[in-house]
Amino acid sequence: MSRDPLVGTTLAGYTLLDRVGEGGTATVYRAQHETHGSVALKVLREKLRQDRTAVARFVREASFGTRVTHPNVIRTIQTGEDGGLPFLVIEWAQGELLENYAKRNAPFPPDEVATVVTQIAGAVYAAHAVGIVHRDLKPDNLMYDHDSRTVKLLDFGIATATDVTPDQRLTRAGFFVGTLMYVAPEALSGEVVSPAADQYSLATMAYLFLTGTLPYTAKSPREMFTQLLSQPPIPLNKAKPELQYSAAVEAVVMKGLAKEPSARYPDVNAFAA
């Protein structure tokens, strides 16, 4: 693998020490700053820098990050452009991706599930309170420090404002965004979703943390798409015969997974309570 040409350079006063990850839109670096110390710095991927929609989405992510303030949301430190490179600086979070931790350790002890889900709900509710729907809640977008049992919501890459108008949308009508295993059924139409869609994604994660499996057994994206639209999720207590939870716990998770948004809880905090 060739060396990343940005590693070792300085961008807007931040020295890029090493590349730590790459998503669909941005490359993430660990960086050092004289005032802010260790940070994570995102740079829009080179192939997208001339794509107006990609640039607009990146700028929007930065603006959403500055609007949401909560202990379980990664703090946005600075946004801008330097030498033609759009960048976003966020706090450096301890721990690992919750996705990796869950793969090794799920199902979690019930008290750990409660701690994790409550923190995620608080972070998401803070976004909803300022008119933002995340649309891509999943373990891969959360950092988890097991020692302190602290969760941090990482980004708002495909989030949207609840008051967005049709001409302001960055996703074409009829196309859904998100991750199929965690996306709410109503999002599959590509229409603007409500905060209830994030609750569905959180309920899917709670199901995973409690059972080590997902509420659908699809083997392909096409099959998953069909199951989400036409079949009920597997009841929590039927996921694994050796794992049985109280009827109350099962009822909470399954209500969060209701196909109709109106059948879910009023908000994510009510789900996590």
Coordinates of N, CA and C in Angstrom, one line a residue, residues 22-233:
E22 N -11.2 5.2 6.5 CA -11.7 5.9 5.2 C -13.1 5.4 5.1
G23 N -14.0 6.4 4.9 CA -15.4 6.1 4.7 C -15.8 6.4 3.2
G24 N -17.1 6.4 3.0 CA -17.6 6.6 1.6 C -17.2 8.0 1.1
T25 N -17.1 9.0 2.0 CA -16.9 10.4 1.6 C -15.6 11.0 2.1
A26 N -15.1 10.5 3.1 CA -13.9 11.2 3.7 C -12.9 10.2 4.2
T27 N -11.6 10.7 4.3 CA -10.5 10.0 4.9 C -10.3 10.6 6.2
V28 N -10.0 9.7 7.2 CA -9.9 10.2 8.6 C -8.4 10.0 9.1
Y29 N -7.9 11.1 9.6 CA -6.5 11.1 10.1 C -6.5 11.4 11.6
R30 N -5.5 10.8 12.3 CA -5.2 11.2 13.6 C -4.2 12.4 13.5
A31 N -4.5 13.5 14.1 CA -3.7 14.7 14.0 C -3.4 15.4 15.3
Q32 N -2.5 16.2 15.3 CA -2.0 16.9 16.5 C -2.1 18.4 16.3
H33 N -2.6 19.1 17.3 CA -2.7 20.6 17.2 C -2.1 21.2 18.5
E34 N -1.5 22.3 18.4 CA -0.8 23.0 19.5 C -1.8 23.3 20.7
T35 N -3.0 23.7 20.3 CA -4.0 24.0 21.3 C -5.0 22.9 21.6
H36 N -5.4 22.2 20.6 CA -6.5 21.2 20.8 C -5.9 19.8 21.1
G37 N -4.6 19.6 21.0 CA -4.0 18.3 21.2 C -4.4 17.3 20.2
S38 N -4.6 16.0 20.6 CA -4.9 14.9 19.7 C -6.4 15.1 19.2
V39 N -6.5 15.0 17.9 CA -7.9 15.2 17.3 C -8.0 14.2 16.1
A40 N -9.2 14.0 15.6 CA -9.5 13.3 14.4 C -9.8 14.3 13.3
L41 N -9.2 14.2 12.2 CA -9.4 15.2 11.1 C -9.9 14.5 9.9
K42 N -11.0 14.9 9.4 CA -11.6 14.3 8.2 C -11.3 15.2 7.0
V43 N -10.9 14.6 5.9 CA -10.7 15.3 4.6 C -11.6 14.7 3.6
L44 N -12.3 15.5 2.8 CA -13.1 14.9 1.7 C -12.3 14.2 0.7
R45 N -12.7 13.0 0.4 CA -11.9 12.1 -0.6 C -11.7 12.9 -1.9
E46 N -10.5 12.6 -2.5 CA -10.1 13.4 -3.7 C -11.1 13.2 -4.8
K47 N -11.6 12.0 -5.0 CA -12.5 11.8 -6.1 C -13.8 12.6 -6.0
L48 N -14.1 13.1 -4.8 CA -15.4 13.7 -4.5 C -15.3 15.3 -4.5
R49 N -14.1 15.8 -4.5 CA -13.9 17.2 -4.3 C -14.5 18.1 -5.4
Q50 N -14.8 17.5 -6.5 CA -15.4 18.3 -7.6 C -16.9 18.0 -7.7
D51 N -17.4 17.1 -6.8 CA -18.8 16.7 -6.8 C -19.5 17.7 -5.9
R52 N -20.4 18.5 -6.4 CA -21.0 19.5 -5.7 C -21.9 19.0 -4.6
T53 N -22.6 17.8 -4.9 CA -23.5 17.2 -3.9 C -22.6 16.7 -2.7
A54 N -21.5 16.0 -3.1 CA -20.6 15.5 -2.0 C -20.1 16.6 -1.1
V55 N -19.7 17.7 -1.8 CA -19.1 18.8 -1.0 C -20.2 19.4 -0.1
A56 N -21.4 19.5 -0.6 CA -22.5 20.1 0.2 C -22.9 19.1 1.3
R57 N -22.8 17.8 1.1 CA -23.1 16.9 2.2 C -22.0 17.0 3.3
F58 N -20.8 17.1 2.8 CA -19.7 17.2 3.8 C -19.8 18.5 4.6
V59 N -20.1 19.6 4.0 CA -20.3 20.9 4.7 C -21.5 20.8 5.6
R60 N -22.6 20.1 5.2 CA -23.8 19.9 6.0 C -23.4 19.1 7.3
E61 N -22.7 18.0 7.1 CA -22.2 17.2 8.2 C -21.5 18.1 9.3
A62 N -20.7 19.0 8.8 CA -19.9 19.8 9.7 C -20.9 20.8 10.4
S63 N -21.9 21.3 9.7 CA -22.8 22.3 10.4 C -23.7 21.6 11.4
F64 N -24.1 20.3 11.1 CA -24.9 19.6 12.0 C -24.1 19.2 13.3
G65 N -22.8 18.9 13.1 CA -22.0 18.6 14.2 C -21.9 19.8 15.2
T66 N -21.8 21.0 14.7 CA -21.7 22.1 15.5 C -23.0 22.5 16.2
R67 N -24.2 22.0 15.7 CA -25.5 22.2 16.3 C -25.8 21.3 17.4
V68 N -25.2 20.1 17.4 CA -25.6 19.1 18.4 C -24.6 19.0 19.5
T69 N -24.9 19.4 20.7 CA -24.0 19.4 21.9 C -24.6 18.4 22.9
H70 N -23.8 17.4 23.2 CA -24.2 16.4 24.1 C -23.0 15.6 24.6
P71 N -22.9 15.1 25.8 CA -21.7 14.3 26.2 C -21.4 13.1 25.4
N72 N -22.5 12.5 24.8 CA -22.3 11.3 24.0 C -22.3 11.6 22.5
V73 N -22.0 12.8 22.1 CA -21.8 13.2 20.7 C -20.4 13.7 20.5
I74 N -19.7 13.2 19.6 CA -18.3 13.7 19.3 C -18.4 15.2 19.1
R75 N -17.5 15.9 19.7 CA -17.5 17.4 19.7 C -16.8 17.9 18.4
T76 N -17.5 18.7 17.6 CA -16.9 19.3 16.4 C -16.0 20.5 16.9
I77 N -14.7 20.5 16.4 CA -13.8 21.5 16.9 C -13.6 22.6 15.8
Q78 N -13.5 22.2 14.6 CA -13.3 23.2 13.5 C -13.7 22.7 12.2
T79 N -14.2 23.5 11.3 CA -14.4 23.1 9.9 C -13.8 24.2 9.0
G80 N -13.6 23.8 7.8 CA -13.0 24.8 6.8 C -12.4 24.2 5.6
E81 N -11.6 24.9 4.9 CA -10.9 24.5 3.7 C -9.5 25.1 3.7
D82 N -8.5 24.2 3.4 CA -7.1 24.7 3.3 C -6.5 24.1 2.1
G83 N -6.0 24.9 1.2 CA -5.4 24.5 0.0 C -6.3 23.7 -0.9
G84 N -7.6 24.0 -0.9 CA -8.6 23.3 -1.7 C -9.1 22.0 -1.1
L85 N -8.7 21.8 0.2 CA -9.1 20.5 0.8 C -10.2 20.9 1.9
P86 N -11.4 20.5 1.7 CA -12.4 20.7 2.7 C -12.1 19.7 3.9
F87 N -12.2 20.2 5.1 CA -11.8 19.4 6.3 C -12.8 19.7 7.4
L88 N -12.8 18.7 8.3 CA -13.6 18.7 9.5 C -12.8 18.1 10.7
V89 N -12.7 18.9 11.8 CA -11.9 18.4 12.9 C -12.9 18.1 14.1
I90 N -12.7 16.9 14.6 CA -13.5 16.5 15.8 C -12.7 16.0 16.9
E91 N -13.2 15.9 18.0 CA -12.4 15.3 19.2 C -12.0 13.9 18.9
W92 N -10.9 13.5 19.5 CA -10.4 12.2 19.4 C -11.1 11.3 20.5
A93 N -11.8 10.3 20.1 CA -12.5 9.5 21.1 C -11.7 8.2 21.5
Q94 N -11.8 7.9 22.7 CA -11.1 6.7 23.2 C -12.0 5.5 22.9
G95 N -11.3 4.3 22.8 CA -12.1 3.1 22.6 C -12.0 2.6 21.2
E96 N -13.0 1.9 20.7 CA -13.1 1.3 19.4 C -14.5 1.4 18.9
L97 N -14.6 1.1 17.6 CA -15.9 1.1 17.0 C -16.8 0.1 17.7
L98 N -18.0 0.5 18.0 CA -19.0 -0.4 18.7 C -19.2 -1.6 17.8
E99 N -19.2 -1.5 16.5 CA -19.3 -2.6 15.6 C -18.3 -3.7 15.9
N100 N -17.1 -3.4 16.1 CA -16.0 -4.4 16.4 C -16.2 -5.0 17.7
Y101 N -16.5 -4.1 18.7 CA -16.8 -4.7 20.1 C -17.9 -5.6 20.1
A102 N -19.0 -5.3 19.4 CA -20.2 -6.2 19.3 C -19.9 -7.5 18.7
K103 N -19.1 -7.5 17.6 CA -18.8 -8.7 16.9 C -18.1 -9.7 17.8
R104 N -17.3 -9.2 18.8 CA -16.5 -10.1 19.7 C -17.3 -10.4 20.9
N105 N -18.3 -9.5 21.3 CA -18.8 -9.7 22.7 C -20.3 -9.8 22.8
A106 N -21.1 -9.6 21.7 CA -22.5 -9.7 21.8 C -22.9 -11.2 21.9
P107 N -23.9 -11.5 22.7 CA -24.8 -10.6 23.5 C -24.1 -10.1 24.7
F108 N -24.4 -8.8 25.0 CA -23.9 -8.1 26.2 C -24.7 -8.5 27.4
P109 N -24.1 -8.3 28.6 CA -24.9 -8.4 29.8 C -26.0 -7.4 29.8
P110 N -27.2 -7.7 30.3 CA -28.3 -6.7 30.2 C -28.0 -5.3 30.8
D111 N -27.2 -5.2 31.8 CA -26.9 -3.9 32.4 C -26.0 -3.1 31.4
E112 N -25.2 -3.8 30.7 CA -24.4 -3.1 29.7 C -25.2 -2.6 28.5
V113 N -26.2 -3.5 28.1 CA -27.1 -3.1 27.0 C -27.8 -1.8 27.5
A114 N -28.3 -1.8 28.7 CA -29.1 -0.6 29.2 C -28.2 0.6 29.2
T115 N -27.0 0.5 29.6 CA -26.1 1.7 29.7 C -25.8 2.2 28.3
V116 N -25.5 1.3 27.3 CA -25.1 1.7 26.0 C -26.3 2.3 25.3
V117 N -27.5 1.6 25.3 CA -28.7 2.1 24.6 C -29.1 3.5 25.2
T118 N -29.1 3.6 26.5 CA -29.5 4.9 27.1 C -28.6 6.1 26.6
Q119 N -27.3 5.8 26.5 CA -26.4 6.9 26.0 C -26.6 7.2 24.6
I120 N -26.8 6.2 23.7 CA -27.1 6.4 22.3 C -28.4 7.2 22.2
A121 N -29.4 6.8 23.0 CA -30.7 7.5 22.9 C -30.6 9.0 23.3
G122 N -29.8 9.3 24.3 CA -29.5 10.7 24.7 C -28.9 11.5 23.6
A123 N -27.9 10.9 22.9 CA -27.2 11.6 21.9 C -28.1 11.8 20.7
V124 N -28.9 10.8 20.3 CA -29.9 11.0 19.2 C -31.0 12.0 19.5
Y125 N -31.5 11.9 20.8 CA -32.5 12.9 21.2 C -32.0 14.3 21.1
A126 N -30.7 14.5 21.4 CA -30.2 15.9 21.3 C -30.2 16.3 19.9
A127 N -29.9 15.4 18.9 CA -30.0 15.8 17.5 C -31.4 16.1 17.1
H128 N -32.4 15.3 17.6 CA -33.8 15.5 17.2 C -34.3 16.8 17.8
A129 N -33.8 17.2 19.0 CA -34.2 18.4 19.6 C -33.8 19.7 18.8
V130 N -32.8 19.6 18.0 CA -32.4 20.7 17.1 C -32.8 20.5 15.7
G131 N -33.7 19.5 15.5 CA -34.3 19.3 14.1 C -33.5 18.5 13.2
I132 N -32.7 17.5 13.7 CA -31.8 16.7 12.9 C -32.2 15.2 13.0
V133 N -32.4 14.5 11.9 CA -32.6 13.1 11.9 C -31.3 12.5 11.4
H134 N -30.7 11.5 12.2 CA -29.4 11.0 11.8 C -29.4 10.1 10.5
R135 N -30.4 9.2 10.4 CA -30.6 8.4 9.3 C -29.6 7.2 9.1
D136 N -28.6 7.2 9.8 CA -27.6 6.1 9.6 C -27.0 5.6 11.0
L137 N -27.9 5.4 12.0 CA -27.5 4.9 13.2 C -27.1 3.4 13.1
K138 N -25.9 3.1 13.5 CA -25.5 1.7 13.5 C -24.2 1.6 14.3
P139 N -23.8 0.4 14.7 CA -22.6 0.3 15.6 C -21.3 0.8 15.0
D140 N -21.3 0.9 13.6 CA -20.1 1.3 12.9 C -20.0 2.9 13.0
N141 N -21.0 3.6 13.5 CA -21.0 5.0 13.6 C -20.9 5.4 15.1
L142 N -20.5 4.5 15.9 CA -20.4 4.8 17.3 C -19.0 4.3 17.9
M143 N -18.4 5.1 18.7 CA -17.2 4.7 19.4 C -17.6 4.2 20.8
Y144 N -16.9 3.2 21.3 CA -17.2 2.7 22.6 C -16.0 2.4 23.4
D145 N -15.9 3.0 24.6 CA -14.8 2.7 25.5 C -15.4 1.8 26.6
H146 N -15.0 0.5 26.5 CA -15.6 -0.5 27.4 C -15.2 -0.2 28.9
D147 N -14.0 0.3 29.1 CA -13.5 0.5 30.5 C -14.4 1.5 31.2
S148 N -14.8 2.6 30.5 CA -15.7 3.5 31.1 C -17.1 3.4 30.7
R149 N -17.4 2.4 29.8 CA -18.7 2.2 29.3 C -19.3 3.5 28.7
T150 N -18.5 4.2 28.0 CA -18.9 5.5 27.3 C -19.0 5.3 25.8
V151 N -20.2 5.8 25.3 CA -20.5 5.7 23.9 C -20.4 7.2 23.3
K152 N -19.9 7.3 22.1 CA -19.8 8.6 21.4 C -20.4 8.4 20.0
L153 N -21.4 9.2 19.6 CA -21.9 9.2 18.3 C -20.9 10.0 17.4
L154 N -20.5 9.3 16.3 CA -19.3 9.8 15.5 C -19.7 10.9 14.5
D155 N -20.7 10.7 13.7 CA -20.8 11.7 12.6 C -22.3 11.8 12.2
F156 N -22.5 12.8 11.4 CA -23.8 13.1 10.8 C -23.7 13.2 9.3
G157 N -23.0 12.2 8.7 CA -22.6 12.2 7.3 C -23.8 12.2 6.4
I158 N -24.9 11.5 6.7 CA -26.1 11.5 5.8 C -27.3 12.0 6.6
A159 N -27.1 12.7 7.7 CA -28.2 13.2 8.4 C -29.0 14.2 7.6
T160 N -30.2 14.5 8.0 CA -31.0 15.5 7.3 C -31.8 16.4 8.4
A161 N -32.1 17.6 8.0 CA -33.0 18.4 8.8 C -34.4 18.0 8.6
T162 N -35.2 18.1 9.7 CA -36.6 17.7 9.7 C -37.4 18.7 8.9
D163 N -36.9 19.9 8.7 CA -37.6 21.0 8.0 C -37.1 21.2 6.6
V164 N -36.4 20.2 6.1 CA -35.8 20.3 4.7 C -36.9 20.4 3.7
T165 N -36.7 21.3 2.7 CA -37.7 21.4 1.6 C -37.2 20.5 0.4
P166 N -38.2 20.1 -0.5 CA -37.8 19.3 -1.6 C -36.6 19.8 -2.4
D167 N -36.5 21.1 -2.6 CA -35.4 21.6 -3.4 C -34.1 21.7 -2.6
Q168 N -34.1 21.4 -1.3 CA -32.9 21.4 -0.5 C -32.4 20.0 -0.3
R169 N -33.1 19.0 -0.7 CA -32.7 17.6 -0.5 C -31.4 17.3 -1.3
L170 N -30.5 16.5 -0.6 CA -29.3 16.1 -1.3 C -29.5 14.6 -1.7
T171 N -30.6 14.0 -1.3 CA -30.9 12.6 -1.7 C -32.1 12.6 -2.7
R172 N -31.9 12.1 -3.9 CA -33.0 12.1 -4.8 C -34.2 11.3 -4.3
A173 N -35.4 11.8 -4.6 CA -36.6 11.1 -4.2 C -36.6 9.8 -4.8
G174 N -37.0 8.8 -4.1 CA -37.0 7.4 -4.5 C -35.8 6.6 -4.2
F175 N -34.8 7.3 -3.7 CA -33.5 6.6 -3.3 C -33.4 6.7 -1.8
F176 N -33.1 5.5 -1.1 CA -33.0 5.6 0.3 C -31.5 5.7 0.7
V177 N -31.2 6.3 1.8 CA -29.9 6.3 2.4 C -29.9 5.6 3.7
G178 N -28.7 5.1 4.1 CA -28.6 4.4 5.4 C -28.0 3.0 5.1
T179 N -28.0 2.2 6.1 CA -27.4 0.9 6.1 C -28.6 -0.1 6.2
L180 N -28.8 -1.0 5.2 CA -30.0 -1.8 5.1 C -30.3 -2.6 6.3
M181 N -29.3 -3.1 7.0 CA -29.5 -3.9 8.2 C -30.2 -3.1 9.4
Y182 N -30.0 -1.8 9.3 CA -30.5 -1.0 10.4 C -31.5 0.0 10.0
V183 N -31.8 0.1 8.7 CA -32.7 1.2 8.2 C -34.1 0.9 8.5
A184 N -34.9 1.9 8.8 CA -36.4 1.7 9.1 C -37.1 1.4 7.8
P185 N -38.2 0.6 7.8 CA -38.9 0.3 6.6 C -39.3 1.5 5.8
E186 N -39.8 2.5 6.5 CA -40.3 3.7 5.8 C -39.3 4.5 5.0
A187 N -38.0 4.2 5.4 CA -36.9 4.9 4.6 C -36.7 4.3 3.3
L188 N -37.2 3.1 3.0 CA -36.9 2.4 1.8 C -37.5 3.1 0.6
S189 N -38.5 3.9 0.8 CA -39.2 4.7 -0.3 C -38.3 5.8 -0.8
G190 N -37.4 6.2 0.1 CA -36.5 7.4 -0.3 C -37.1 8.7 0.1
E191 N -38.3 8.7 0.8 CA -38.9 9.9 1.2 C -38.2 10.4 2.5
V192 N -38.5 11.7 2.9 CA -37.9 12.2 4.1 C -38.5 11.5 5.3
V193 N -37.6 11.1 6.2 CA -38.1 10.3 7.4 C -38.1 11.2 8.6
S194 N -38.8 10.7 9.6 CA -39.0 11.4 10.9 C -38.0 10.8 11.9
P195 N -38.0 11.5 13.1 CA -37.1 10.9 14.2 C -37.4 9.4 14.5
A196 N -38.7 9.0 14.2 CA -39.0 7.6 14.5 C -38.1 6.6 13.7
A197 N -37.6 7.0 12.6 CA -36.7 6.1 11.9 C -35.4 5.9 12.7
D198 N -34.9 6.9 13.4 CA -33.7 6.6 14.2 C -34.1 5.7 15.4
Q199 N -35.3 5.8 15.9 CA -35.7 4.9 17.0 C -35.7 3.5 16.5
Y200 N -36.1 3.2 15.3 CA -36.1 1.9 14.7 C -34.7 1.4 14.7
S201 N -33.7 2.2 14.2 CA -32.3 1.8 14.1 C -31.8 1.5 15.5
L202 N -32.1 2.3 16.5 CA -31.7 2.0 17.8 C -32.3 0.7 18.4
A203 N -33.5 0.5 18.1 CA -34.1 -0.8 18.5 C -33.4 -2.0 17.9
T204 N -33.0 -1.8 16.6 CA -32.3 -2.9 16.0 C -30.9 -3.2 16.7
M205 N -30.3 -2.1 17.1 CA -29.0 -2.3 17.8 C -29.3 -2.9 19.1
A206 N -30.3 -2.5 19.8 CA -30.6 -3.1 21.1 C -30.9 -4.6 21.0
Y207 N -31.6 -5.0 19.9 CA -31.8 -6.4 19.6 C -30.5 -7.1 19.4
L208 N -29.6 -6.5 18.7 CA -28.3 -7.1 18.4 C -27.5 -7.3 19.7
F209 N -27.5 -6.2 20.6 CA -26.7 -6.3 21.8 C -27.3 -7.3 22.7
L210 N -28.6 -7.6 22.7 CA -29.2 -8.5 23.6 C -29.1 -10.0 23.1
T211 N -29.0 -10.2 21.8 CA -29.0 -11.5 21.2 C -27.8 -11.9 20.4
G212 N -27.0 -10.9 20.0 CA -25.9 -11.3 19.1 C -26.3 -11.5 17.7
T213 N -27.6 -11.3 17.3 CA -28.1 -11.5 16.0 C -29.0 -10.3 15.6
L214 N -29.4 -10.2 14.4 CA -30.3 -9.1 13.9 C -31.7 -9.7 13.8
P215 N -32.7 -8.8 13.8 CA -34.1 -9.2 13.8 C -34.6 -9.8 12.5
Y216 N -33.8 -9.8 11.4 CA -34.2 -10.4 10.2 C -33.0 -11.4 9.8
T217 N -33.4 -12.4 9.0 CA -32.4 -13.5 8.7 C -32.0 -13.5 7.2
A218 N -32.2 -12.4 6.6 CA -32.0 -12.3 5.1 C -30.5 -12.6 4.8
K219 N -30.3 -13.2 3.7 CA -28.9 -13.6 3.3 C -28.4 -12.7 2.2
S220 N -29.2 -11.8 1.7 CA -28.8 -10.9 0.6 C -29.5 -9.6 0.7
P221 N -29.0 -8.5 0.1 CA -29.7 -7.2 0.2 C -31.1 -7.3 -0.4
R222 N -31.3 -8.0 -1.5 CA -32.6 -8.1 -2.1 C -33.6 -8.7 -1.1
E223 N -33.1 -9.8 -0.5 CA -34.0 -10.5 0.5 C -34.3 -9.7 1.7
M224 N -33.3 -8.9 2.1 CA -33.4 -8.0 3.3 C -34.5 -6.9 3.0
F225 N -34.4 -6.4 1.8 CA -35.3 -5.4 1.4 C -36.7 -5.9 1.4
T226 N -36.9 -7.1 0.9 CA -38.2 -7.7 0.9 C -38.8 -8.0 2.3
Q227 N -37.9 -8.5 3.1 CA -38.3 -8.9 4.5 C -38.7 -7.6 5.3
L228 N -37.9 -6.5 5.1 CA -38.2 -5.3 5.8 C -39.6 -4.8 5.5
L229 N -40.0 -4.9 4.2 CA -41.3 -4.4 3.8 C -42.5 -5.3 4.0
S230 N -42.2 -6.6 4.1 CA -43.3 -7.6 4.1 C -43.4 -8.5 5.3
Q231 N -42.4 -8.6 6.1 CA -42.4 -9.6 7.2 C -42.1 -8.9 8.5
P232 N -42.7 -9.5 9.6 CA -42.4 -8.9 10.9 C -41.0 -9.4 11.4
P233 N -40.3 -8.6 12.2 CA -39.1 -9.1 12.7 C -39.2 -10.3 13.6

